[in-house]
Coordinates of C-alpha atoms and ligand atoms in Angstrom, one line a residue:
M4 CA 178.1 106.8 -42.6
S5 CA 176.8 109.9 -45.5
D6 CA 179.8 112.2 -46.3
S7 CA 178.5 115.0 -44.3
D8 CA 178.3 112.9 -41.0
T9 CA 181.3 111.7 -41.7
H10 CA 182.9 114.9 -42.5
A11 CA 181.0 116.2 -39.2
S12 CA 182.9 112.9 -37.0
L13 CA 185.8 113.2 -38.8
A14 CA 186.7 117.3 -37.4
A15 CA 184.9 116.4 -33.7
A16 CA 187.7 113.3 -34.2
I17 CA 190.2 116.3 -35.2
D18 CA 189.5 119.0 -32.2
A19 CA 189.1 115.7 -30.1
N20 CA 193.0 115.3 -30.4
W21 CA 194.4 119.3 -30.8
D22 CA 196.0 119.4 -27.9
R23 CA 197.7 116.1 -28.2
Q24 CA 198.7 116.7 -31.8
V25 CA 200.5 120.5 -30.9
E26 CA 202.4 118.8 -28.3
W27 CA 203.2 115.9 -30.6
L28 CA 204.8 118.7 -33.1
K29 CA 206.3 120.5 -30.4
T30 CA 208.3 117.5 -29.5
L31 CA 208.8 116.8 -33.3
V32 CA 210.2 120.5 -33.7
G33 CA 212.6 119.8 -30.4
F34 CA 215.1 117.5 -32.2
P35 CA 217.4 119.3 -33.7
S36 CA 217.4 116.6 -37.4
L37 CA 219.6 118.9 -38.9
R38 CA 221.3 117.0 -42.1
G39 CA 223.3 113.7 -40.8
E40 CA 222.0 114.2 -37.3
E41 CA 218.1 113.0 -38.5
A42 CA 218.1 109.6 -36.5
P43 CA 216.9 110.3 -33.0
C44 CA 214.1 112.0 -34.7
Q45 CA 213.0 109.2 -37.2
D46 CA 213.0 107.2 -34.1
W47 CA 210.7 108.6 -31.9
I48 CA 208.9 108.9 -34.9
A49 CA 209.1 104.6 -35.7
R50 CA 208.4 104.1 -32.0
E51 CA 205.3 106.5 -32.4
F52 CA 204.2 104.9 -35.2
S53 CA 204.5 100.8 -34.1
A54 CA 202.7 102.8 -31.1
R55 CA 199.7 103.2 -33.3
G56 CA 200.1 99.8 -34.6
W57 CA 201.3 100.0 -37.9
A58 CA 203.8 98.0 -39.5
V59 CA 207.4 100.3 -39.1
D60 CA 210.1 100.2 -42.1
R61 CA 213.3 101.3 -40.6
Y62 CA 216.0 101.2 -42.6
T63 CA 218.4 103.5 -43.9
L64 CA 220.2 104.9 -47.2
A65 CA 223.3 102.9 -47.0
D66 CA 220.9 99.5 -47.3
V67 CA 218.9 100.5 -50.2
Q68 CA 220.7 100.6 -53.8
M69 CA 219.6 103.4 -55.9
D70 CA 222.6 104.7 -58.0
S71 CA 221.4 104.0 -61.0
L72 CA 217.6 104.9 -60.8
P73 CA 216.2 108.0 -62.1
G74 CA 216.4 111.0 -60.1
H75 CA 219.3 109.8 -57.8
S76 CA 222.3 112.3 -57.1
P77 CA 225.4 112.1 -55.9
V78 CA 226.3 113.0 -52.6
M79 CA 229.7 113.3 -51.5
D80 CA 231.2 113.4 -47.4
T81 CA 228.0 112.0 -46.6
D82 CA 228.0 108.8 -44.1
Y83 CA 224.5 107.3 -46.1
R84 CA 224.1 105.3 -42.3
K85 CA 223.4 108.2 -40.9
A86 CA 220.4 108.9 -43.0
V87 CA 217.9 106.5 -41.7
Q88 CA 214.0 106.6 -43.7
V89 CA 210.8 105.3 -42.3
V90 CA 208.0 104.2 -44.0
A91 CA 205.0 103.0 -41.5
S92 CA 202.1 100.7 -44.0
V93 CA 198.4 101.0 -42.1
R94 CA 197.1 97.7 -44.4
A95 CA 193.8 97.6 -44.5
P96 CA 192.5 93.4 -44.8
H97 CA 191.3 92.9 -48.0
P98 CA 191.8 96.2 -49.5
Q99 CA 188.7 97.4 -51.7
G100 CA 189.8 101.3 -52.0
R101 CA 192.2 103.4 -53.5
S102 CA 196.0 103.0 -51.6
L103 CA 198.0 106.1 -51.0
I104 CA 201.3 107.9 -49.8
L105 CA 201.9 110.5 -47.6
Q106 CA 204.9 111.8 -47.3
G107 CA 206.8 114.0 -45.1
H108 CA 210.6 115.0 -44.7
V109 CA 211.4 115.8 -41.2
D110 CA 215.1 117.0 -42.1
V111 CA 215.7 120.7 -41.8
V112 CA 218.0 123.5 -42.6
P113 CA 221.2 124.6 -40.8
T114 CA 219.6 128.0 -38.5
G115 CA 222.4 130.3 -39.1
P116 CA 223.4 132.3 -36.3
V117 CA 221.1 131.4 -33.5
E118 CA 220.9 135.2 -31.8
M119 CA 218.7 136.1 -34.9
W120 CA 216.2 134.0 -33.3
S121 CA 213.8 136.0 -31.1
S122 CA 213.6 132.2 -29.8
P123 CA 216.5 129.4 -29.7
P124 CA 215.7 127.6 -32.6
F125 CA 215.1 124.1 -31.9
A126 CA 212.9 125.1 -28.0
P127 CA 209.4 125.4 -30.2
A128 CA 208.1 128.3 -28.5
I129 CA 204.3 129.5 -29.1
R130 CA 202.9 132.7 -30.2
D131 CA 200.0 134.3 -31.6
G132 CA 198.7 131.0 -32.7
R133 CA 202.1 130.2 -34.4
L134 CA 204.6 127.8 -33.3
H135 CA 208.0 129.1 -33.3
G136 CA 211.3 126.6 -34.7
R137 CA 213.7 125.8 -37.6
G138 CA 211.6 123.2 -39.0
A139 CA 208.4 124.3 -37.2
N140 CA 206.6 125.6 -41.0
D141 CA 209.0 123.3 -43.7
M142 CA 207.7 120.4 -42.9
K143 CA 207.1 119.0 -38.9
S144 CA 203.6 120.6 -39.6
G145 CA 202.5 118.6 -42.5
V146 CA 204.0 115.6 -41.0
C147 CA 202.4 116.0 -38.3
A148 CA 199.0 117.1 -40.4
M149 CA 199.2 113.1 -41.8
V150 CA 199.7 111.3 -38.9
F151 CA 196.9 112.9 -36.7
A152 CA 195.1 113.3 -40.0
L153 CA 194.8 108.9 -39.5
D154 CA 194.5 109.8 -36.2
G155 CA 191.8 111.8 -36.6
L156 CA 189.8 108.4 -38.3
R157 CA 190.3 105.8 -35.8
T158 CA 189.2 108.5 -32.8
A159 CA 185.9 108.8 -35.4
G160 CA 185.2 105.3 -35.3
L161 CA 186.4 104.6 -38.7
T162 CA 190.2 102.4 -40.5
P163 CA 191.1 103.3 -44.9
A164 CA 189.4 101.0 -46.2
G165 CA 192.9 101.0 -49.2
D166 CA 196.3 100.5 -47.9
V167 CA 197.7 103.7 -46.3
Y168 CA 201.8 104.3 -46.3
V169 CA 203.1 107.1 -43.9
Q170 CA 207.0 108.1 -45.3
T171 CA 209.3 110.1 -43.3
V172 CA 211.8 110.6 -44.8
T173 CA 215.7 112.9 -44.9
E174 CA 217.8 114.5 -47.7
E175 CA 214.4 116.5 -49.2
E176 CA 216.2 119.8 -48.7
S177 CA 220.1 118.4 -50.5
T178 CA 218.6 115.7 -52.9
G179 CA 215.6 113.6 -52.1
N180 CA 217.3 110.1 -52.3
G181 CA 215.1 109.5 -49.4
A182 CA 212.3 109.4 -51.5
L183 CA 213.3 107.6 -54.4
S184 CA 214.7 105.0 -51.7
T185 CA 210.7 104.6 -50.4
L186 CA 210.4 104.1 -54.5
A187 CA 213.7 101.5 -55.0
R188 CA 212.7 99.6 -52.0
G189 CA 209.2 98.8 -53.6
Y190 CA 206.5 101.1 -52.4
R191 CA 203.6 101.3 -54.3
A192 CA 200.4 103.8 -54.4
D193 CA 198.0 104.4 -56.7
A194 CA 198.0 108.4 -55.4
C195 CA 201.5 109.9 -53.6
L196 CA 200.5 113.2 -50.9
I197 CA 203.3 115.4 -48.9
P198 CA 201.6 118.4 -47.4
E199 CA 204.8 120.4 -47.6
P200 CA 203.8 124.4 -46.6
T201 CA 201.8 125.7 -49.4
E202 CA 199.2 128.0 -48.1
R203 CA 196.7 125.4 -48.7
R204 CA 196.9 125.8 -52.2
I205 CA 196.9 123.1 -55.1
L206 CA 201.2 122.7 -56.1
R207 CA 201.5 122.6 -60.0
G208 CA 204.9 123.2 -60.7
T209 CA 208.5 123.0 -59.3
V210 CA 211.5 124.1 -61.5
G211 CA 214.5 121.2 -61.5
V212 CA 217.9 121.9 -59.0
M213 CA 221.5 121.7 -59.2
W214 CA 223.6 121.7 -57.5
F215 CA 227.6 121.6 -57.8
R216 CA 231.0 122.7 -56.3
L217 CA 233.1 125.0 -57.7
R218 CA 237.3 123.5 -56.9
L219 CA 239.9 126.3 -57.8
R220 CA 243.5 126.2 -56.6
G221 CA 245.5 129.9 -57.4
R222 CA 249.1 130.0 -56.1
P223 CA 250.0 131.9 -52.7
V224 CA 252.6 134.4 -52.3
H225 CA 253.7 135.9 -49.7
V226 CA 251.0 139.3 -49.5
S227 CA 253.8 142.4 -49.6
Q228 CA 254.4 140.2 -53.2
S229 CA 250.7 139.8 -54.2
E230 CA 251.4 140.6 -58.4
T231 CA 254.0 137.7 -58.3
G232 CA 251.0 135.3 -57.7
T233 CA 247.6 134.1 -57.7
N234 CA 244.4 135.0 -55.3
A235 CA 241.5 131.5 -55.5
I236 CA 239.0 133.3 -53.7
L237 CA 238.9 136.7 -56.1
S238 CA 239.2 133.9 -58.5
A239 CA 236.2 133.1 -57.9
F240 CA 234.2 136.6 -58.1
G241 CA 234.9 135.9 -61.6
L242 CA 232.8 132.4 -61.9
I243 CA 230.0 133.4 -59.8
E244 CA 229.8 137.4 -61.8
A245 CA 229.8 135.0 -65.1
L246 CA 227.0 132.5 -63.4
R247 CA 225.3 135.5 -62.0
G248 CA 225.3 136.9 -66.3
H249 CA 223.9 133.0 -67.6
T250 CA 221.0 133.5 -64.8
R251 CA 220.0 136.1 -66.0
E252 CA 219.6 135.2 -69.5
L253 CA 218.5 131.8 -68.5
N254 CA 215.3 134.3 -67.0
E255 CA 215.1 135.7 -70.4
R256 CA 214.4 131.8 -72.1
V257 CA 212.1 130.5 -69.5
R258 CA 209.4 133.4 -70.6
Q259 CA 208.3 131.0 -73.4
D260 CA 207.4 127.7 -71.3
P261 CA 203.4 127.3 -70.5
W262 CA 204.1 126.9 -66.7
F263 CA 207.3 128.6 -65.7
G264 CA 206.8 131.8 -68.2
R265 CA 204.7 132.4 -65.7
I266 CA 206.0 133.7 -61.8
P267 CA 208.6 136.3 -62.8
N268 CA 213.0 135.5 -62.6
P269 CA 211.8 131.2 -61.3
I270 CA 216.0 130.5 -62.4
K271 CA 217.0 131.2 -59.0
F272 CA 221.6 131.2 -59.3
N273 CA 222.7 130.8 -55.2
P274 CA 226.7 130.8 -54.1
G275 CA 225.2 129.3 -50.7
K276 CA 228.3 128.1 -48.7
I277 CA 232.0 129.9 -50.0
A278 CA 235.8 128.4 -48.2
G279 CA 238.8 129.7 -48.5
G280 CA 243.0 130.1 -48.2
D281 CA 244.9 129.5 -45.1
W282 CA 246.1 132.8 -43.7
A283 CA 245.4 136.1 -43.6
S284 CA 248.5 137.2 -45.1
S285 CA 249.6 134.9 -47.9
T286 CA 247.7 134.7 -51.2
P287 CA 244.6 132.0 -51.0
A288 CA 245.4 129.1 -52.9
W289 CA 242.2 127.3 -53.1
C290 CA 238.6 128.4 -52.7
E291 CA 235.7 126.3 -53.0
V292 CA 231.9 127.1 -54.0
D293 CA 228.2 126.2 -53.4
C294 CA 226.7 126.7 -55.7
R295 CA 222.4 126.0 -56.6
I296 CA 221.3 127.0 -60.0
A297 CA 217.2 126.0 -61.1
V298 CA 217.4 124.3 -64.2
L299 CA 215.2 125.7 -67.3
P300 CA 212.5 123.9 -67.8
G301 CA 212.4 121.5 -70.5
M302 CA 216.0 121.1 -70.5
S303 CA 217.6 117.6 -70.1
L304 CA 219.9 117.3 -67.0
A305 CA 222.9 116.2 -68.5
S306 CA 222.1 119.4 -71.4
F307 CA 222.3 122.0 -68.5
R308 CA 225.2 120.8 -67.0
E309 CA 226.8 121.1 -70.3
E310 CA 225.9 124.7 -70.6
L311 CA 227.1 126.3 -67.2
T312 CA 230.3 123.6 -67.6
G313 CA 230.9 125.4 -70.4
I314 CA 230.1 129.1 -68.9
V315 CA 232.4 128.3 -66.3
M316 CA 235.6 127.6 -68.8
A317 CA 234.9 130.6 -70.7
A318 CA 235.0 132.7 -67.4
A319 CA 238.2 130.5 -66.3
R320 CA 240.4 131.6 -69.5
Q321 CA 239.6 135.3 -68.7
D322 CA 241.6 134.5 -65.4
P323 CA 245.2 134.9 -65.9
F324 CA 245.8 131.3 -63.2
L325 CA 242.0 130.3 -64.1
A326 CA 242.9 130.0 -67.1
D327 CA 245.7 126.8 -67.2
N328 CA 244.6 125.9 -64.5
P329 CA 240.6 125.7 -64.8
P330 CA 238.6 124.8 -62.2
E331 CA 236.9 122.4 -60.7
I332 CA 233.1 121.4 -61.5
I333 CA 231.1 118.5 -58.7
W334 CA 228.3 117.8 -59.1
N335 CA 227.1 117.1 -55.3
G336 CA 224.0 116.8 -54.5
F337 CA 220.6 117.9 -55.8
Q338 CA 220.3 116.8 -59.9
A339 CA 216.7 116.8 -60.0
D340 CA 214.2 117.1 -63.0
D341 CA 211.2 120.2 -63.2
Y342 CA 207.6 118.7 -62.1
V343 CA 204.2 119.5 -63.0
L344 CA 201.4 118.7 -61.4
E345 CA 199.5 118.3 -64.8
P346 CA 195.3 119.6 -64.4
G347 CA 192.7 116.8 -64.3
S348 CA 193.9 114.1 -62.4
A349 CA 191.1 112.2 -60.1
F350 CA 193.4 112.6 -57.1
E351 CA 193.6 116.6 -57.5
D352 CA 189.8 116.6 -57.9
T353 CA 189.8 114.4 -54.5
V354 CA 192.1 116.9 -52.6
R355 CA 189.8 119.8 -54.1
A356 CA 187.5 118.9 -53.0
A357 CA 188.2 118.1 -49.7
H358 CA 190.0 121.6 -49.5
R359 CA 186.8 122.7 -50.5
R360 CA 184.8 120.7 -47.7
V361 CA 187.5 122.4 -45.5
A362 CA 187.9 125.6 -46.2
G363 CA 184.5 126.7 -48.9
D364 CA 186.8 128.2 -51.5
E365 CA 188.1 126.7 -54.1
P366 CA 192.0 126.4 -54.1
G367 CA 194.8 127.8 -55.8
E368 CA 197.5 127.1 -57.4
A369 CA 201.3 127.6 -57.2
I370 CA 204.1 127.3 -58.9
L371 CA 207.1 127.4 -56.6
P372 CA 211.3 128.1 -57.7
A373 CA 211.8 125.2 -55.8
V374 CA 211.9 121.6 -55.8
T375 CA 210.0 118.8 -53.8
D376 CA 209.6 115.3 -53.4
C377 CA 206.8 114.8 -55.9
R378 CA 209.1 114.5 -59.4
F379 CA 209.6 111.4 -57.7
Y380 CA 206.1 110.1 -57.4
G381 CA 204.7 111.8 -60.7
R382 CA 207.6 111.5 -63.1
Y383 CA 209.6 108.7 -62.4
Y384 CA 206.8 106.3 -61.4
G385 CA 203.6 107.2 -62.8
I386 CA 201.6 108.0 -59.4
P387 CA 200.2 110.9 -59.4
S388 CA 201.9 113.5 -57.1
L389 CA 200.6 116.6 -55.3
C390 CA 202.0 118.9 -52.2
Y391 CA 199.0 120.4 -50.2
G392 CA 199.9 121.9 -46.8
A393 CA 199.8 125.0 -44.0
S394 CA 200.9 128.2 -43.9
G395 CA 203.6 130.2 -42.2
T396 CA 207.1 132.0 -42.9
G397 CA 210.4 131.4 -42.1
S398 CA 211.4 128.4 -44.4
H399 CA 215.6 128.2 -44.6
G400 CA 215.6 132.3 -42.5
F401 CA 215.3 133.1 -39.2
D402 CA 212.1 133.0 -36.8
E403 CA 210.5 130.1 -39.0
A404 CA 207.4 129.8 -37.7
V405 CA 203.4 128.2 -38.0
D406 CA 199.9 129.5 -38.5
L407 CA 198.4 126.6 -35.9
A408 CA 195.1 127.1 -37.2
S409 CA 196.3 126.1 -40.7
I410 CA 197.8 122.7 -39.1
K411 CA 193.9 121.8 -37.7
Q412 CA 192.4 122.1 -41.9
V413 CA 195.2 120.9 -43.7
T414 CA 194.5 118.0 -40.7
L415 CA 190.6 118.2 -42.0
T416 CA 191.6 118.0 -45.5
I417 CA 193.7 115.3 -45.3
A418 CA 191.4 112.9 -43.6
S419 CA 189.3 114.0 -45.7
V420 CA 191.5 112.4 -48.6
I421 CA 191.8 109.5 -47.3
A422 CA 188.8 108.8 -46.2
D423 CA 187.5 109.9 -50.2
W424 CA 190.7 108.5 -51.7
C425 CA 190.9 105.0 -49.5
G426 CA 187.1 104.5 -48.2
T427 CA 186.5 103.5 -44.8
R428 CA 185.3 101.3 -42.7
P429 CA 184.5 100.7 -39.1
A430 CA 187.3 100.3 -36.7
Ligands
ZN515 ZN1 210.5 120.9 -48.0

């Protein structure tokens, strides 16, 4: 078949499977696959993969030794026996083409108060060509696109001439350890595509990200004598303010960076979760704040941690109680380096060509103040890795939704990437 024949038959195949694809996505979004609760979703996916005749490797993060590998992030209060990962191998007998990893995460972030959603977050609903639900955009849209790209090839009577690995991982939203585990387990390929919802742009760069917990103590007294005690919650405010000030300074320094200097204020700091105190009429004896901050590009994680520690401890010295009872900083979650996809790789050319065939124009590029799993494949294992996926809104917010037409285009683009990168044979 000529290239244009292949493209036309893939387009027809994806069209023919479309209703089934939308139903599949609805089922996938219906799983409340919050952190630690992904197993039923992953088990369903594993069965779906097996039904396609793919060899399925289902394992948990407790099965994989990876503490000492680059990119590993420490965790606490998380049971990795529940963190189920799935890798399906779609092997070409006598492979001739290049191999490819298609990877998507199925973990989703919490919904927040559900009464603020227009419809329940785990009861997917279609309105105006958009599918609504937590994870619909980020990134079950991409998981469904990569699976139905392969289904499209099969419907078109084709099979990849190189090995394809379909990976559904967890922990993308907190550590990246799911992605790391696939590499620790030995999976490799000539390229990796992660269909995160990039609005059909090539993701050129992502910042590094760190999570940490500030743990403070206070001296509790009856509130009627509050002058004689201290208040751990109010003390935490002082540390948060110092970190906000430091963030402004980091955003000044990043202006020099050739990639990340192109977007305004890429270093975001977020005190994202707070707990503390025991009683409304006692000054709080403890406070814990879970924070997320972007890492200054080009800086090692160790030096960045050292700098942050200096900022927190300097602020603590201004607080009469904390000066003698310094807070703890617990590195708990993301310890993620930045990642830049250097222009000019053969794989990027392949994705660009596929986008042009489907969309008729050149894809845009994005540099994001956020993190993806690409860093593991691209930065630590030398596997050209990029994100390219659907369009939607509300990731991590209320009323998350994905544009279904964009998923269809991305599905065809991925099918075209597989055909071009791996080559095809008659099924
Ligand atoms: Zn995502």
